[in-house]
PDB file of C-alpha atoms in Angstrom:
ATOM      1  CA  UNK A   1     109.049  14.241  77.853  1.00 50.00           C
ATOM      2  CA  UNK A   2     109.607  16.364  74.986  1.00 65.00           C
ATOM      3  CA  UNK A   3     113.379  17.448  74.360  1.00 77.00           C
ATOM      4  CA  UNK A   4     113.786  20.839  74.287  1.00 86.00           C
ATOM      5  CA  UNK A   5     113.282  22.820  71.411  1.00 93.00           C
ATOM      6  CA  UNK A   6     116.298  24.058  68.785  1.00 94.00           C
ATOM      7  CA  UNK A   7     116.662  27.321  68.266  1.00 96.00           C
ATOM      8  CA  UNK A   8     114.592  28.055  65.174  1.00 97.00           C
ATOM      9  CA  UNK A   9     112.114  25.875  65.966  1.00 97.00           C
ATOM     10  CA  UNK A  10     111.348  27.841  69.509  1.00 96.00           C
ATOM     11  CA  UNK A  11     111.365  30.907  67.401  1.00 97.00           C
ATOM     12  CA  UNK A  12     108.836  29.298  65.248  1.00 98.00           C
ATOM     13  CA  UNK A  13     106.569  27.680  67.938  1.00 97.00           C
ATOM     14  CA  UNK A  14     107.357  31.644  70.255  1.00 97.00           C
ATOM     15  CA  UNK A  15     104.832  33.020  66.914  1.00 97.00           C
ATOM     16  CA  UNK A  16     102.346  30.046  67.379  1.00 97.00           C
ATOM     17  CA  UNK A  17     102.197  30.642  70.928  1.00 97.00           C
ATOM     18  CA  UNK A  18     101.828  34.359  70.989  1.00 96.00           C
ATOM     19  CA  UNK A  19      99.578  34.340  67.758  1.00 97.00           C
ATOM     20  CA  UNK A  20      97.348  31.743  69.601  1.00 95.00           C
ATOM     21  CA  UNK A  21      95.587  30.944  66.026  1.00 97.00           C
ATOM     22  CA  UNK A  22      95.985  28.687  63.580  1.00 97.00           C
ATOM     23  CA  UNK A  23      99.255  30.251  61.399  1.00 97.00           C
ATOM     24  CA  UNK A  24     100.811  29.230  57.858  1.00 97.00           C
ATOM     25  CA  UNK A  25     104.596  29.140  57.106  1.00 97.00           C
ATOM     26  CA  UNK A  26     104.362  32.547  55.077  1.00 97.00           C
ATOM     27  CA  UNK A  27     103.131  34.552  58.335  1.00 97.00           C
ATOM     28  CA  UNK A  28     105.691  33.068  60.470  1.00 98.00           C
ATOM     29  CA  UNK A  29     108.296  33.379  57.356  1.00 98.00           C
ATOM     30  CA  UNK A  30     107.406  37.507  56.889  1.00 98.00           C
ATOM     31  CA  UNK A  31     107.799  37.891  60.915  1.00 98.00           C
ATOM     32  CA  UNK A  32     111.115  35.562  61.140  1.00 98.00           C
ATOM     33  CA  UNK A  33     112.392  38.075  58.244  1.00 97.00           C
ATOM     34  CA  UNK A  34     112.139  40.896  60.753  1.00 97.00           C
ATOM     35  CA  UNK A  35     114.892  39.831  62.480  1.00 95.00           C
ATOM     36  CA  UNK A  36     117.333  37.467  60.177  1.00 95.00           C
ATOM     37  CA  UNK A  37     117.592  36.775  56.435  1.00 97.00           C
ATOM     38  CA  UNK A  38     115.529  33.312  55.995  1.00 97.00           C
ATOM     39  CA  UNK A  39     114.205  31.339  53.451  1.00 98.00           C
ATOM     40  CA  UNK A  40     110.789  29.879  53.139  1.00 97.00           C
ATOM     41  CA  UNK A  41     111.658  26.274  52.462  1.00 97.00           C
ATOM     42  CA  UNK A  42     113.595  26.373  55.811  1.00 98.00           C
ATOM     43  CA  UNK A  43     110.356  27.834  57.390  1.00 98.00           C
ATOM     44  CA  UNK A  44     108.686  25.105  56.012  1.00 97.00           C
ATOM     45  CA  UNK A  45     110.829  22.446  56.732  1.00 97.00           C
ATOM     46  CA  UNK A  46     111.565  23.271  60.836  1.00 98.00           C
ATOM     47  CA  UNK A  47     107.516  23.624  60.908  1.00 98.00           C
ATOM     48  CA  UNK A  48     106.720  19.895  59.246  1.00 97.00           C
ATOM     49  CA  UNK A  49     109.695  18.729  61.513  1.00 96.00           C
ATOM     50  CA  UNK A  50     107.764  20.311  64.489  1.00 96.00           C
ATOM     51  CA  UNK A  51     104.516  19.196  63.109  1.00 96.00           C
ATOM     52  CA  UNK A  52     106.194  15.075  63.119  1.00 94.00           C
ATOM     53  CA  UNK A  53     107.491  15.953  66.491  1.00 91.00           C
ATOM     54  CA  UNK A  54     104.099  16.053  67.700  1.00 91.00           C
ATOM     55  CA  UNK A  55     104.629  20.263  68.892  1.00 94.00           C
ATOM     56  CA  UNK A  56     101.493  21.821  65.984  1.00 97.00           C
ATOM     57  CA  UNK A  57      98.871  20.077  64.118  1.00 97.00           C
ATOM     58  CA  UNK A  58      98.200  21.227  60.774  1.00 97.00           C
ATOM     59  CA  UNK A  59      95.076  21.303  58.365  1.00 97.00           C
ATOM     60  CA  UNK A  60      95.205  21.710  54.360  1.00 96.00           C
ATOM     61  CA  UNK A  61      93.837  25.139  53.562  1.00 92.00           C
ATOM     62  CA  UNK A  62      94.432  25.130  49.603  1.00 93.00           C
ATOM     63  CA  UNK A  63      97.834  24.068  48.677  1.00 91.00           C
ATOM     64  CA  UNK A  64      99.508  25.329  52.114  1.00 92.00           C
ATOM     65  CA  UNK A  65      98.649  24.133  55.204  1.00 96.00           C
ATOM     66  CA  UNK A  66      97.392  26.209  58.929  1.00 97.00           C
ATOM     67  CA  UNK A  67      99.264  24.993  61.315  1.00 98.00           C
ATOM     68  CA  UNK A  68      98.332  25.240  65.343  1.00 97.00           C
ATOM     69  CA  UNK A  69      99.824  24.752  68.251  1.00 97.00           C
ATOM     70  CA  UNK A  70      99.159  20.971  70.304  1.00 95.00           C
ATOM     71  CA  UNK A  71      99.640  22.772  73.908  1.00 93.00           C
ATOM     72  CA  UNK A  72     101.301  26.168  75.513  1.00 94.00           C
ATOM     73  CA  UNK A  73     104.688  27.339  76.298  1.00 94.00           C
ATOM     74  CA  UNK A  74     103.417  27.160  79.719  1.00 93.00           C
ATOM     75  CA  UNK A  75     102.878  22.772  79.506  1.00 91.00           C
ATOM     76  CA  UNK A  76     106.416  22.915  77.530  1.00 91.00           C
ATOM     77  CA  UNK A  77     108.095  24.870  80.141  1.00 90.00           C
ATOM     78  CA  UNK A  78     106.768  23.050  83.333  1.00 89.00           C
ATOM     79  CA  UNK A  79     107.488  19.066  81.033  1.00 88.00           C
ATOM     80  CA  UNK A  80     111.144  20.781  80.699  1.00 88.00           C
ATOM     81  CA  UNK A  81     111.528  21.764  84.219  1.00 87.00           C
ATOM     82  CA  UNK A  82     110.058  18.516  85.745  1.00 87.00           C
ATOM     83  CA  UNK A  83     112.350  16.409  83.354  1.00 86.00           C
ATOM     84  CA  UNK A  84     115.498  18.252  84.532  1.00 85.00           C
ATOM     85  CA  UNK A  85     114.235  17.822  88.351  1.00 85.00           C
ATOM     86  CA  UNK A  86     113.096  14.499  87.935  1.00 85.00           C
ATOM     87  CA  UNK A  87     116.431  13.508  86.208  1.00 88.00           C
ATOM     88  CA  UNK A  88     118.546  14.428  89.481  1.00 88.00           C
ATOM     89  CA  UNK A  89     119.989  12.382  91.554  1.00 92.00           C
ATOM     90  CA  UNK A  90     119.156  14.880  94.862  1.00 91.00           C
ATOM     91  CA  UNK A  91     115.773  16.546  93.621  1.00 88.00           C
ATOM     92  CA  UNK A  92     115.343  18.279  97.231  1.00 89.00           C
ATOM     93  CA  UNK A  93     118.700  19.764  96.533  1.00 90.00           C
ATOM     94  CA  UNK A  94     118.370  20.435  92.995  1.00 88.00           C
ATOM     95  CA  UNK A  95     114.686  22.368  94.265  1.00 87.00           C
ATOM     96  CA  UNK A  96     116.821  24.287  96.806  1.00 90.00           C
ATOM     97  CA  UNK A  97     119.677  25.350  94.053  1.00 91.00           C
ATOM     98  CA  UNK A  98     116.552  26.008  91.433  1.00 89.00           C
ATOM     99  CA  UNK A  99     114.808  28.067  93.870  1.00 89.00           C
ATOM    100  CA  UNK A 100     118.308  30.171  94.832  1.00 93.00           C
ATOM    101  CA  UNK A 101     119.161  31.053  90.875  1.00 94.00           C
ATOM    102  CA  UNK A 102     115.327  33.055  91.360  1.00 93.00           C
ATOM    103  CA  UNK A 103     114.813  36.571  91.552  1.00 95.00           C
ATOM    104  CA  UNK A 104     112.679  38.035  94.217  1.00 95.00           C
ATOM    105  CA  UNK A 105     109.642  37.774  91.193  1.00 96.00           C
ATOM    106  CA  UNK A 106     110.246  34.749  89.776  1.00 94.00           C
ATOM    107  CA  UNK A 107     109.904  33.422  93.864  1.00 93.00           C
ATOM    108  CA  UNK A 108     106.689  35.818  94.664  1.00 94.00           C
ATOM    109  CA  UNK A 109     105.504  33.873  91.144  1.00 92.00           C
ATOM    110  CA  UNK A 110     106.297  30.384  92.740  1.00 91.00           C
ATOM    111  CA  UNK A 111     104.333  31.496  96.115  1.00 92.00           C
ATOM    112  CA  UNK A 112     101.256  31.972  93.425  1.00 93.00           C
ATOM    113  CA  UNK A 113     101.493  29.108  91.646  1.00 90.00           C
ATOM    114  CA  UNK A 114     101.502  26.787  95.356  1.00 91.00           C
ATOM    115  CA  UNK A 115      98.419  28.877  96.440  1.00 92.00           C
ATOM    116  CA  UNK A 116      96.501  27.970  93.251  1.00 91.00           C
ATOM    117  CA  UNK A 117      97.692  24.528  93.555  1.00 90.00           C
ATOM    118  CA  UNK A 118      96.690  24.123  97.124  1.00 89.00           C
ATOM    119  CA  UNK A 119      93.489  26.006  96.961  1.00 86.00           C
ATOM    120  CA  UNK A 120      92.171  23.509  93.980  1.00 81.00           C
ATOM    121  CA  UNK A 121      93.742  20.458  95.764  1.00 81.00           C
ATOM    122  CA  UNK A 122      91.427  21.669  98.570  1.00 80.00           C
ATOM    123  CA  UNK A 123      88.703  22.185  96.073  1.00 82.00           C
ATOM    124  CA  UNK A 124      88.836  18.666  95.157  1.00 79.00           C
ATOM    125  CA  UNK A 125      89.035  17.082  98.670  1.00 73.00           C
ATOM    126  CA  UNK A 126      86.688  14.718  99.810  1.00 75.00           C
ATOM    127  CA  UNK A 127      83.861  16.684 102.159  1.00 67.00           C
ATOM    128  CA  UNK A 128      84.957  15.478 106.010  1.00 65.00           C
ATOM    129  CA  UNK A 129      82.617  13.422 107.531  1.00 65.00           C
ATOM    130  CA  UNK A 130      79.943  14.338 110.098  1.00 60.00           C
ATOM    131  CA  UNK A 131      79.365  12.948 113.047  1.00 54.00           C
ATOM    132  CA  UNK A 132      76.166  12.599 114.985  1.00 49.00           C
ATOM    133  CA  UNK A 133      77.222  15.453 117.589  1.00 48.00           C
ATOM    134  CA  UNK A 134      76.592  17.784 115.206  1.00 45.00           C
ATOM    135  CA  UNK A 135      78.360  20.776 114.235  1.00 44.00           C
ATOM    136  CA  UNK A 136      79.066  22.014 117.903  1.00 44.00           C
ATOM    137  CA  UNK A 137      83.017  22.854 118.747  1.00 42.00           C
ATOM    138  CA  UNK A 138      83.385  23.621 115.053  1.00 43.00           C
ATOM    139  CA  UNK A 139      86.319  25.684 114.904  1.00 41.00           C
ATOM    140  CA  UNK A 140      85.286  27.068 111.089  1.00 42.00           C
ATOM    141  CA  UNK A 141      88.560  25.789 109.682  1.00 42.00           C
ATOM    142  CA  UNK A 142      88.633  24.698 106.618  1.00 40.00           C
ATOM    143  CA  UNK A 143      89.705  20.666 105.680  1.00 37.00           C
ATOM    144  CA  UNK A 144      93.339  20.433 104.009  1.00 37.00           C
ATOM    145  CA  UNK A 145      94.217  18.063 101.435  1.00 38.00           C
ATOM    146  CA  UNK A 146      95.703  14.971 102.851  1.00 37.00           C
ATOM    147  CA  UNK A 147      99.262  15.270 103.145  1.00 41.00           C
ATOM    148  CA  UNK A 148      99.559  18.715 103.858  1.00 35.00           C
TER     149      UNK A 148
END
């Protein structure tokens, strides 16, 4: 589980993301400079720091290097939120507490995100078997993932 990001380095890795190409410390020093007085060498140090940490690969492109991200704020966000739940000592109640701190959007989100899951688990279910009466009495429902 990765630890969670300082704050420079999320604004750093918040460009790769967006960008969604490979970037070089100069473009992410000219956009950091939009917003706070920073120097390149500390540009280039929090992005080889993220680059060891295993967060952006980087190529050689001249004497600089491109660097990209390894996976999404998305993968970063969920490893964060399962470490924290996974960490509790109650994860039913730390769900229900989570789930109570969410705005009417960030739940409506949440009912998404269990639909997608549930329609691919279904997706990926084993076909049920049939037996030699046929198809008669079939009701049209559709098979759920074990479990559910």
């Amino acid at each position: 589980m990765p630890r969670p990001l300082g704050e420079l380095e999320d604004a750093v890795m918040t460009r790769v993301w967006q960008w969604n190409r490979p970037v070089t410390v100069r473009e992410v020093l000219e956009d950091l400079q939009q917003e706070r007085s920073i120097a390149y060498t500390t540009v280039m140090t929090v992005m080889d720091n993220l680059h060891q940490k295993g967060w952006v690969r980087r190529e050689a492109e001249g004497r600089a290097y491109r660097y990209t991200a390894v996976s999404t704020r998305a993968a970063y966000s969920a490893a964060l939120m399962n470490e924290a739940w996974s960490t509790s000592d109650s994860p039913a109640a730390a769900l229900v507490a989570f789930f109570g701190m969410m705005s009417q959007e960030q739940r409506e989100a949440l009912r998404d995100a269990i639909r997608i899951v549930q329609h691919d688990e279904a997706e990926t279910a084993p076909a049920p078997e049939t037996g030699s009466a046929g198809a008669e009495g079939d009701s049209g429902a559709q098979p759920t993932a074990p479990g559910r």
